[in-house]
């Protein structure tokens, strides 16, 4: 019987993964992640929260996408991660839920630029780190949120450490230490929900720079606990104490099955579990009904989503700010019904003050469905009642963009181009970056990324 700790088992896999072992689907998912993150970074580059984060970075040789000049590696990871996750338009893993691209891509890109590495190491880091983040999220379902922590933030630090360790070809012993170090760097509470403040926006970037720092500290000889995951005072005891950890989803099939191939690319710029409900609202609008004729909308929901997306109900029906609106299912449904979409333009001060949107949101409430299979699947439902007594009902059985209904490559690339243009770049610049993504993993160095510092 093996005496290896879980961190050591993971470290052996991370250290032993080479580009030729990565299947084509995983490689293409990594390319889409790089493209999606890049577009989101450019789209958010002028936002106050990004500029405030950029102001903390030192000058250096790494890229903060969409910003002039170079920054240090830690600043690059923090700025790019914060920008990529800041509008909640980034990818998600349905079983977690966790957002992988905004953590792993910035961490590995910064590491590769700092160390002068090529696209092959970028590929290994993105694929293994994303896989690790997805798997870490399955060990104790729902318990991290229940404990008041953001899964992307806390699991992301460990996954970023592993990703950077794999990219830098660190030894298994060193990567195991990096995972242990990252366990003490992991952080991110979900109190942002109280007022819709901005701390969630920085969680992915903070995890990215923490993982990068943990890997480099381990390379320098700093020692972290090998029992970080299963120990008496370990990671899951701290961040998910209400559920006994099951490590089979973390360790089973490593290197043979790739969960990261099932990552969902979002069609809407808001919380993950709101997305199927927006689809239902848009379907309702397509019947040509008038919002004024609706007297009530009741949605069947998973109990595990209520505290983040539905309560307090009055506050969700009238969100205090544009960021809070992204985590209000009533608002997201109302703006989706009226506008037919939920992109950057739907989450502005003007939209959260629009009387028509607020009037419809005030009619939307929920009922807990005990048979909902969240978090394994994200579904949506609404039952609308009209003034004349009629009712219409719509269900979305899964998240569009996810494993059961993935966005086509053309849709992911169109989203990227829309975000590039929204951020003030030309379509020509976007097209150059799109073409670069198809060959980036074959580049001997990543110097070409410096073109996108403007």
mmCIF file of C-alpha atoms in Angstrom, residues 183-346:
data_model
loop_
_atom_site.group_PDB
_atom_site.id
_atom_site.type_symbol
_atom_site.label_atom_id
_atom_site.label_comp_id
_atom_site.label_asym_id
_atom_site.label_seq_id
_atom_site.Cartn_x
_atom_site.Cartn_y
_atom_site.Cartn_z
ATOM 1 C CA UNK A 183 -2.615 25.854 1.516
ATOM 2 C CA UNK A 184 -1.564 28.599 3.919
ATOM 3 C CA UNK A 185 -1.919 31.283 1.249
ATOM 4 C CA UNK A 186 -5.455 30.310 0.226
ATOM 5 C CA UNK A 187 -8.131 32.852 1.120
ATOM 6 C CA UNK A 188 -11.346 34.491 -0.063
ATOM 7 C CA UNK A 189 -14.583 34.959 1.895
ATOM 8 C CA UNK A 190 -17.947 35.528 0.214
ATOM 9 C CA UNK A 191 -19.062 38.519 2.295
ATOM 10 C CA UNK A 192 -19.026 40.562 -0.928
ATOM 11 C CA UNK A 193 -22.576 39.248 -1.295
ATOM 12 C CA UNK A 194 -23.767 41.536 1.494
ATOM 13 C CA UNK A 195 -23.384 44.736 -0.508
ATOM 14 C CA UNK A 196 -22.138 43.687 -3.926
ATOM 15 C CA UNK A 197 -18.659 45.001 -3.187
ATOM 16 C CA UNK A 198 -15.621 44.088 -5.248
ATOM 17 C CA UNK A 199 -13.569 41.549 -3.302
ATOM 18 C CA UNK A 200 -14.764 38.570 -5.346
ATOM 19 C CA UNK A 201 -13.298 40.291 -8.397
ATOM 20 C CA UNK A 202 -9.778 39.955 -7.001
ATOM 21 C CA UNK A 203 -10.093 36.358 -5.813
ATOM 22 C CA UNK A 204 -8.899 34.731 -9.023
ATOM 23 C CA UNK A 205 -5.955 37.103 -9.349
ATOM 24 C CA UNK A 206 -5.009 36.682 -5.699
ATOM 25 C CA UNK A 207 -5.076 32.893 -6.092
ATOM 26 C CA UNK A 208 -2.960 33.140 -9.260
ATOM 27 C CA UNK A 209 -0.226 35.245 -7.675
ATOM 28 C CA UNK A 210 -0.327 33.152 -4.477
ATOM 29 C CA UNK A 211 0.188 29.927 -6.414
ATOM 30 C CA UNK A 212 3.022 31.489 -8.392
ATOM 31 C CA UNK A 213 4.712 32.660 -5.215
ATOM 32 C CA UNK A 214 4.226 29.293 -3.501
ATOM 33 C CA UNK A 215 5.875 27.441 -6.405
ATOM 34 C CA UNK A 216 8.840 29.815 -6.510
ATOM 35 C CA UNK A 217 9.282 29.646 -2.729
ATOM 36 C CA UNK A 218 9.271 25.852 -2.916
ATOM 37 C CA UNK A 219 11.848 25.966 -5.714
ATOM 38 C CA UNK A 220 14.011 28.090 -3.413
ATOM 39 C CA UNK A 221 13.865 25.456 -0.671
ATOM 40 C CA UNK A 222 10.888 26.545 1.451
ATOM 41 C CA UNK A 223 9.092 23.484 2.849
ATOM 42 C CA UNK A 224 5.321 23.068 3.047
ATOM 43 C CA UNK A 225 3.264 20.274 4.682
ATOM 44 C CA UNK A 226 2.903 17.155 2.552
ATOM 45 C CA UNK A 227 -0.397 16.381 4.330
ATOM 46 C CA UNK A 228 -1.945 19.719 3.343
ATOM 47 C CA UNK A 229 -5.054 18.037 1.903
ATOM 48 C CA UNK A 230 -5.879 15.170 4.254
ATOM 49 C CA UNK A 231 -4.167 16.296 7.463
ATOM 50 C CA UNK A 232 -5.840 16.745 10.856
ATOM 51 C CA UNK A 233 -5.470 20.484 10.403
ATOM 52 C CA UNK A 234 -5.480 20.332 6.634
ATOM 53 C CA UNK A 235 -7.116 22.210 3.820
ATOM 54 C CA UNK A 236 -10.528 20.542 3.752
ATOM 55 C CA UNK A 237 -10.841 20.561 7.550
ATOM 56 C CA UNK A 238 -10.358 24.333 7.376
ATOM 57 C CA UNK A 239 -12.327 25.304 4.281
ATOM 58 C CA UNK A 240 -15.032 22.602 4.072
ATOM 59 C CA UNK A 241 -15.568 21.243 7.578
ATOM 60 C CA UNK A 242 -19.224 20.199 7.204
ATOM 61 C CA UNK A 243 -18.612 17.376 4.689
ATOM 62 C CA UNK A 244 -16.205 14.436 5.083
ATOM 63 C CA UNK A 245 -13.763 14.695 2.163
ATOM 64 C CA UNK A 246 -13.921 12.064 -0.558
ATOM 65 C CA UNK A 247 -10.613 12.096 -2.390
ATOM 66 C CA UNK A 248 -11.571 9.651 -5.133
ATOM 67 C CA UNK A 249 -12.737 12.432 -7.535
ATOM 68 C CA UNK A 250 -9.417 14.175 -6.919
ATOM 69 C CA UNK A 251 -7.085 11.248 -7.478
ATOM 70 C CA UNK A 252 -8.973 8.743 -9.619
ATOM 71 C CA UNK A 253 -7.991 8.552 -13.282
ATOM 72 C CA UNK A 254 -5.259 11.202 -13.132
ATOM 73 C CA UNK A 255 -3.677 11.466 -16.556
ATOM 74 C CA UNK A 256 -6.322 9.203 -18.118
ATOM 75 C CA UNK A 257 -9.541 11.214 -17.845
ATOM 76 C CA UNK A 258 -9.614 14.982 -18.285
ATOM 77 C CA UNK A 259 -12.462 16.788 -16.545
ATOM 78 C CA UNK A 260 -11.152 20.106 -17.859
ATOM 79 C CA UNK A 261 -12.434 19.184 -21.315
ATOM 80 C CA UNK A 262 -15.976 19.704 -19.962
ATOM 81 C CA UNK A 263 -15.441 23.303 -18.817
ATOM 82 C CA UNK A 264 -18.321 25.651 -19.628
ATOM 83 C CA UNK A 265 -17.788 28.934 -21.461
ATOM 84 C CA UNK A 266 -20.447 31.391 -20.330
ATOM 85 C CA UNK A 267 -22.897 33.058 -22.719
ATOM 86 C CA UNK A 268 -23.851 35.682 -20.094
ATOM 87 C CA UNK A 269 -21.786 38.089 -17.965
ATOM 88 C CA UNK A 270 -23.120 37.080 -14.556
ATOM 89 C CA UNK A 271 -23.213 34.355 -11.915
ATOM 90 C CA UNK A 272 -22.999 30.814 -13.213
ATOM 91 C CA UNK A 273 -26.215 29.418 -11.738
ATOM 92 C CA UNK A 274 -28.267 32.360 -13.048
ATOM 93 C CA UNK A 275 -27.532 31.432 -16.661
ATOM 94 C CA UNK A 276 -30.187 28.732 -17.263
ATOM 95 C CA UNK A 277 -32.787 31.018 -15.647
ATOM 96 C CA UNK A 278 -31.890 33.787 -18.104
ATOM 97 C CA UNK A 279 -32.464 31.335 -20.944
ATOM 98 C CA UNK A 280 -35.932 30.605 -19.524
ATOM 99 C CA UNK A 281 -36.713 34.322 -19.291
ATOM 100 C CA UNK A 282 -35.614 34.893 -22.895
ATOM 101 C CA UNK A 283 -37.765 31.941 -23.990
ATOM 102 C CA UNK A 284 -40.721 33.521 -22.190
ATOM 103 C CA UNK A 285 -40.111 36.843 -23.947
ATOM 104 C CA UNK A 286 -40.075 35.096 -27.316
ATOM 105 C CA UNK A 287 -43.742 34.213 -26.834
ATOM 106 C CA UNK A 288 -44.434 37.950 -27.264
ATOM 107 C CA UNK A 289 -45.964 38.354 -23.815
ATOM 108 C CA UNK A 290 -45.793 41.777 -22.156
ATOM 109 C CA UNK A 291 -43.987 42.235 -18.858
ATOM 110 C CA UNK A 292 -46.882 44.371 -17.585
ATOM 111 C CA UNK A 293 -49.252 41.426 -18.007
ATOM 112 C CA UNK A 294 -47.141 39.168 -15.770
ATOM 113 C CA UNK A 295 -48.331 39.100 -12.153
ATOM 114 C CA UNK A 296 -45.879 36.564 -10.727
ATOM 115 C CA UNK A 297 -42.958 34.340 -11.729
ATOM 116 C CA UNK A 298 -41.957 31.432 -9.497
ATOM 117 C CA UNK A 299 -38.717 29.536 -10.135
ATOM 118 C CA UNK A 300 -37.803 26.065 -8.884
ATOM 119 C CA UNK A 301 -34.274 26.345 -7.482
ATOM 120 C CA UNK A 302 -31.604 24.333 -5.693
ATOM 121 C CA UNK A 303 -31.374 24.991 -1.959
ATOM 122 C CA UNK A 304 -27.599 25.371 -2.249
ATOM 123 C CA UNK A 305 -27.931 28.461 -4.459
ATOM 124 C CA UNK A 306 -30.451 30.395 -2.385
ATOM 125 C CA UNK A 307 -28.093 32.213 -0.013
ATOM 126 C CA UNK A 308 -25.982 33.573 -2.865
ATOM 127 C CA UNK A 309 -28.465 34.235 -5.657
ATOM 128 C CA UNK A 310 -31.945 34.638 -4.118
ATOM 129 C CA UNK A 311 -31.701 35.980 -0.576
ATOM 130 C CA UNK A 312 -32.471 38.426 0.819
ATOM 131 C CA UNK A 313 -35.152 38.411 -1.868
ATOM 132 C CA UNK A 314 -36.001 42.110 -1.646
ATOM 133 C CA UNK A 315 -32.326 42.963 -2.014
ATOM 134 C CA UNK A 316 -31.972 40.691 -5.019
ATOM 135 C CA UNK A 317 -35.040 42.251 -6.653
ATOM 136 C CA UNK A 318 -33.471 45.708 -6.240
ATOM 137 C CA UNK A 319 -29.693 45.144 -6.311
ATOM 138 C CA UNK A 320 -27.613 47.949 -4.751
ATOM 139 C CA UNK A 321 -25.090 48.129 -7.579
ATOM 140 C CA UNK A 322 -24.146 46.732 -10.981
ATOM 141 C CA UNK A 323 -21.818 44.083 -9.536
ATOM 142 C CA UNK A 324 -24.419 42.894 -7.038
ATOM 143 C CA UNK A 325 -26.862 42.582 -9.940
ATOM 144 C CA UNK A 326 -24.680 39.840 -11.445
ATOM 145 C CA UNK A 327 -25.571 37.638 -8.457
ATOM 146 C CA UNK A 328 -29.284 38.451 -8.433
ATOM 147 C CA UNK A 329 -31.320 35.879 -10.317
ATOM 148 C CA UNK A 330 -34.457 38.108 -10.366
ATOM 149 C CA UNK A 331 -32.524 40.995 -11.911
ATOM 150 C CA UNK A 332 -30.690 38.764 -14.414
ATOM 151 C CA UNK A 333 -33.962 37.212 -15.534
ATOM 152 C CA UNK A 334 -35.701 40.586 -15.812
ATOM 153 C CA UNK A 335 -32.982 42.214 -17.883
ATOM 154 C CA UNK A 336 -32.723 39.068 -20.013
ATOM 155 C CA UNK A 337 -36.464 39.175 -20.679
ATOM 156 C CA UNK A 338 -36.411 42.863 -21.635
ATOM 157 C CA UNK A 339 -33.075 43.069 -23.499
ATOM 158 C CA UNK A 340 -32.828 39.533 -24.844
ATOM 159 C CA UNK A 341 -29.245 39.249 -23.563
ATOM 160 C CA UNK A 342 -27.080 39.710 -20.479
ATOM 161 C CA UNK A 343 -23.689 41.063 -21.516
ATOM 162 C CA UNK A 344 -21.542 43.931 -20.259
ATOM 163 C CA UNK A 345 -24.182 46.526 -21.199
ATOM 164 C CA UNK A 346 -26.865 44.894 -19.039
#
